[in-house]
Coordinates of C-alpha atoms in Angstrom, one line a residue:
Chain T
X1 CA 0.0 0.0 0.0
X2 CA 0.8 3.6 -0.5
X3 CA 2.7 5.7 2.5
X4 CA 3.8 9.5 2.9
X5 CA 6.0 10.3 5.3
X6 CA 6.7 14.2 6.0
X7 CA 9.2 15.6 8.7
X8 CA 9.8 17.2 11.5
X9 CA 6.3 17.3 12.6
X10 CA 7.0 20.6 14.6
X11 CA 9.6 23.2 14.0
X12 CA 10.5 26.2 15.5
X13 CA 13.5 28.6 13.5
X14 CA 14.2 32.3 13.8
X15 CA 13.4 34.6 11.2
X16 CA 16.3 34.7 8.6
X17 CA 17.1 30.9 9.1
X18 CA 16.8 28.7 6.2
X19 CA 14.4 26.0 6.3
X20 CA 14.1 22.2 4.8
X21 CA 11.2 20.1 5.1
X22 CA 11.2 16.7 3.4
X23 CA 8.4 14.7 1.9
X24 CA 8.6 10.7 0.5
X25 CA 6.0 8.9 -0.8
X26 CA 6.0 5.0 -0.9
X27 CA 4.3 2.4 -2.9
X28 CA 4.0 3.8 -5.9
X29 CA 5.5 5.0 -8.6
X30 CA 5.9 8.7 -10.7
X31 CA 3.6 10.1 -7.9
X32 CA 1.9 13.8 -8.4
X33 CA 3.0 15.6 -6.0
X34 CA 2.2 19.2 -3.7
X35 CA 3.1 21.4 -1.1
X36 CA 0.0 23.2 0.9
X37 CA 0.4 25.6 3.7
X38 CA -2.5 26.0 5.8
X39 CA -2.7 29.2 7.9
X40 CA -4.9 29.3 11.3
X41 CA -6.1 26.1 11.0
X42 CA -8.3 26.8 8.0
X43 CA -7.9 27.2 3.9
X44 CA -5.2 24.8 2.4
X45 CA -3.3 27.0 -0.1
X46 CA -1.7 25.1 -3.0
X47 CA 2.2 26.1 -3.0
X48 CA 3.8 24.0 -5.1
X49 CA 3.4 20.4 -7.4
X50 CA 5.5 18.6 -9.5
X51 CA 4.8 15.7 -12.4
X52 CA 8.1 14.6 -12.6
X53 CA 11.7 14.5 -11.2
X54 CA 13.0 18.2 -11.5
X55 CA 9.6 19.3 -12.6
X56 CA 8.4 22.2 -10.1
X57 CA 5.5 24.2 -10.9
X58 CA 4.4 27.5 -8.6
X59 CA 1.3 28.8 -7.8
X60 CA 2.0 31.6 -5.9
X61 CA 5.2 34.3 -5.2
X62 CA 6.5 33.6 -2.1
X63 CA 9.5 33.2 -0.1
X64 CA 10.0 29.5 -0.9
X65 CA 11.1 27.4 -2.9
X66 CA 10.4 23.2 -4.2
X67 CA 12.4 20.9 -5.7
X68 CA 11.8 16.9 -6.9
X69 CA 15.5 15.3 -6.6
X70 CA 14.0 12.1 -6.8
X71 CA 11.3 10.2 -8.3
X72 CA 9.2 10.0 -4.7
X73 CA 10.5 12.9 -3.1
X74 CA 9.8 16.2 -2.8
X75 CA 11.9 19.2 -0.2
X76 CA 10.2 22.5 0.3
X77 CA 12.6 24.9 0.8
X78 CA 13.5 29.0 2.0
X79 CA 17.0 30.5 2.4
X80 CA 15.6 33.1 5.1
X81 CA 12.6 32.3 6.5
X82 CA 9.8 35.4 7.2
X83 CA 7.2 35.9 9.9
X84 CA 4.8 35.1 7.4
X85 CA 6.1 31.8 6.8
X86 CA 4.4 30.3 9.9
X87 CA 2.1 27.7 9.3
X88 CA 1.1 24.1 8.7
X89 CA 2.5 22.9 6.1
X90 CA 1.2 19.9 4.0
X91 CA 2.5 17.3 1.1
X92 CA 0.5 15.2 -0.5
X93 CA 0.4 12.9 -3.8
X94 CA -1.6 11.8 -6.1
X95 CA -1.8 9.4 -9.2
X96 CA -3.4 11.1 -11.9
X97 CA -6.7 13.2 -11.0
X98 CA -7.9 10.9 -8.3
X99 CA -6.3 9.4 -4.6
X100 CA -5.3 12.8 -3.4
X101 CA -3.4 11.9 0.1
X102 CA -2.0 13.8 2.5
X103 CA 1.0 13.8 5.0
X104 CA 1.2 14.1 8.4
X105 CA 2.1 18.3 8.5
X106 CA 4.4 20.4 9.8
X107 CA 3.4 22.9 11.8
X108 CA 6.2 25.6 11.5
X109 CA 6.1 28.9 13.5
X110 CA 8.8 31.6 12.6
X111 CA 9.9 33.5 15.6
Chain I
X1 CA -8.1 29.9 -12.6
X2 CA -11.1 27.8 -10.2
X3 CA -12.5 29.7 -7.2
X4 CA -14.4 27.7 -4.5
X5 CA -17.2 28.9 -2.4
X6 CA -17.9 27.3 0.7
X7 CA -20.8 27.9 3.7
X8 CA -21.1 28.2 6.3
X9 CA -18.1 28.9 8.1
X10 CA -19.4 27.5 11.1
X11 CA -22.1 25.1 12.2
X12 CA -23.3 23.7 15.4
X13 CA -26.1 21.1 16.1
X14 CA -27.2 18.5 18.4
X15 CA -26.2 15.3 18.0
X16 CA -28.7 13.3 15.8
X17 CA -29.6 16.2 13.6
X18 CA -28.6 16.4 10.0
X19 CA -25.6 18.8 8.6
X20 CA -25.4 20.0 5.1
X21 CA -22.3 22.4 4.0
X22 CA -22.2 24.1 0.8
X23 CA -20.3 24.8 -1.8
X24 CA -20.2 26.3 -5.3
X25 CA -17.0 26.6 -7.9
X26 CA -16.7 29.3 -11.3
X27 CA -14.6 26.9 -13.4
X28 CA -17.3 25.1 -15.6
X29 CA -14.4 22.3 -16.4
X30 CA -14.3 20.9 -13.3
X31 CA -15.3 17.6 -12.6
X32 CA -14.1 16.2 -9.7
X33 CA -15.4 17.2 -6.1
X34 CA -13.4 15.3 -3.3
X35 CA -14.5 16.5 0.6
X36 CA -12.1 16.1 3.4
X37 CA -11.7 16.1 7.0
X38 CA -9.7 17.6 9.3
X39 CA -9.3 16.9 13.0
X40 CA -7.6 19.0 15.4
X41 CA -4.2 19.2 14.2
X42 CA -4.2 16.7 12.2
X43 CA -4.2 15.6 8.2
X44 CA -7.2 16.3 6.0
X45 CA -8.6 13.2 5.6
X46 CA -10.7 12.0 2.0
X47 CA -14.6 10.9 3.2
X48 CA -16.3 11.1 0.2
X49 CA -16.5 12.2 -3.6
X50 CA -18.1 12.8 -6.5
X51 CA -17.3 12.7 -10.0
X52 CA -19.4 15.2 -12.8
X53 CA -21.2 12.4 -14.2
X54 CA -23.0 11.6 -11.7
X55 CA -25.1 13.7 -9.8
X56 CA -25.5 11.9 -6.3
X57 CA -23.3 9.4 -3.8
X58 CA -23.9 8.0 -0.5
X59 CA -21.7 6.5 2.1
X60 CA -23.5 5.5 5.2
X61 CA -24.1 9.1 6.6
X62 CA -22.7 11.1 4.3
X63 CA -23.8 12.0 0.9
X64 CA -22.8 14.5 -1.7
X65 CA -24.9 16.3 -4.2
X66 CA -23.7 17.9 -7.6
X67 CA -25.5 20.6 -9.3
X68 CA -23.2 21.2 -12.9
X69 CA -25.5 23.7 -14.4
X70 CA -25.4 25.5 -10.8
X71 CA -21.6 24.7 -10.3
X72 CA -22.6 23.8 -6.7
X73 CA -22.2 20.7 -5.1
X74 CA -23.1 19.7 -1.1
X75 CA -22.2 17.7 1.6
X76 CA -24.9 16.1 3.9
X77 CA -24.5 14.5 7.2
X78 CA -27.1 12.8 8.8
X79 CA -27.5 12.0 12.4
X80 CA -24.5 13.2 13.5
X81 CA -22.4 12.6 16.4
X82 CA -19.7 14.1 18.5
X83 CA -17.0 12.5 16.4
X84 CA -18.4 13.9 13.7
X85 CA -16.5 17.5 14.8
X86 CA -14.3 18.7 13.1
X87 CA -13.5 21.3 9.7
X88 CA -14.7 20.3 6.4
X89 CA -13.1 21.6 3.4
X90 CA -14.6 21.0 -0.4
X91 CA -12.2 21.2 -3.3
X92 CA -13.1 21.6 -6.9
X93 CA -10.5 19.9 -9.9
X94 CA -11.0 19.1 -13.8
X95 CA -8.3 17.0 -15.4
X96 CA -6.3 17.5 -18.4
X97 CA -3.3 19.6 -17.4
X98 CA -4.3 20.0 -13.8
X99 CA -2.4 16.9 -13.0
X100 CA -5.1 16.9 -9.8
X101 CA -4.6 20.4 -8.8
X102 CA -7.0 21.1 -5.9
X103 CA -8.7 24.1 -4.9
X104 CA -10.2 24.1 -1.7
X105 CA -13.0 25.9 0.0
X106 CA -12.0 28.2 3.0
X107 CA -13.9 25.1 5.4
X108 CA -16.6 24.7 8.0
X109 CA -16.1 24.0 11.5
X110 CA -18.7 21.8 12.3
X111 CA -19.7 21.3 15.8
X112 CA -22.1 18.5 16.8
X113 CA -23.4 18.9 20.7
X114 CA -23.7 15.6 22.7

């Protein structure tokens, strides 16, 4: 069966640090996958996805950035993080348009 | 791009009542309507959906409802219980070049009362 696995569940960083959150996706194969950020517990905001290794499509300026080294991975990424930045975020994969899963979050808060 | 339109924002009952949440979407290509929930802190969770060529589904309690010439779609729950609190988010998608792109309603916190 298919598995995502996202981590650190909690992180706490000072504005200005860079960040790195990691996302893999098991049991299947050429996944779609996203990054969501989900501010005060409500409205899932659709950050990033990707169709293929190195394929990273944005929806929205902002001070991140994706990337897709590997077939069932996928890193979200900042050099300095903002204030704004807190959140929760969220990956998820698909196959095709259907069996949209989530991971576990990480809820980040920027201090 | 697709816009999604979801009410209410909040909703409280008594346990054993029914719940219906709303939502409606601009983007006349859409055709899949999935609903998740999301516990406290946790990962929206898939409980039902609903493809455009059909216009009704039912799982135990929960239903859904699609309206295409309306572009709105509903989620019912009937006799509800305390577990059954938590937020609900819609989310509209078509396919093609979407590659499954969701957008997602702003959610409703639903509150059932023992």
């Amino acid at each position: 069966s298919q598995t995502i696995h996202q981590w650190p569940a909690t992180l706490v960083q000072p504005v200005g640090s860079p960040l790195s959150l990691e996302c893999t996706v098991e049991g299947t194969s050429n996944p779609n996958l996203y990054w969501y950020r989900q501010a005060a517990g409500r409205g899932l905001q659709l950050l990033f996805y990707s169709v293929g290794i190195g394929q990273i499509s944005s929806e929205v300026p902002q001070n991140l950035s994706a990337s897709r080294p590997q077939d069932r991975q996928f890193i979200l990424s900042s050099k300095k993080l903002l204030l704004s930045d807190s959140g929760f975020y969220l990956c998820a994969w698909s196959v095709g348009l259907y069996g949209y899963t989530f991971g576990s979050g990480t809820r980040l808060t920027v201090v | 791009g697709e816009n999604v339109e979801q009410h209410p924002s909040t909703l409280s009952v008594q346990e054993g009542d029914s719940a219906v949440i709303k939502c409606t979407y601009s983007d006349s290509a859409s055709n899949y309507f999935p609903w998740y929930k999301q516990e406290l802190g946790k990962r929206p969770q898939l409980i039902i959906d609903i493809r455009s060529n059909v216009g009704e589904k039912k799982d135990q309690r929960i239903a859904v409802t699609l309206n295409k010439t309306a572009k709105h779609f509903s989620l019912h729950i009937t006799e509800t219980q305390p577990e059954d609190s938590a937020v609900y988010f819609c989310a509209a998608s078509r396919g093609g070049t979407s590659y499954g792109k969701l957008t997602f309603g702003q959610g409703t916190i639903l509150t059932v009362h023992p």
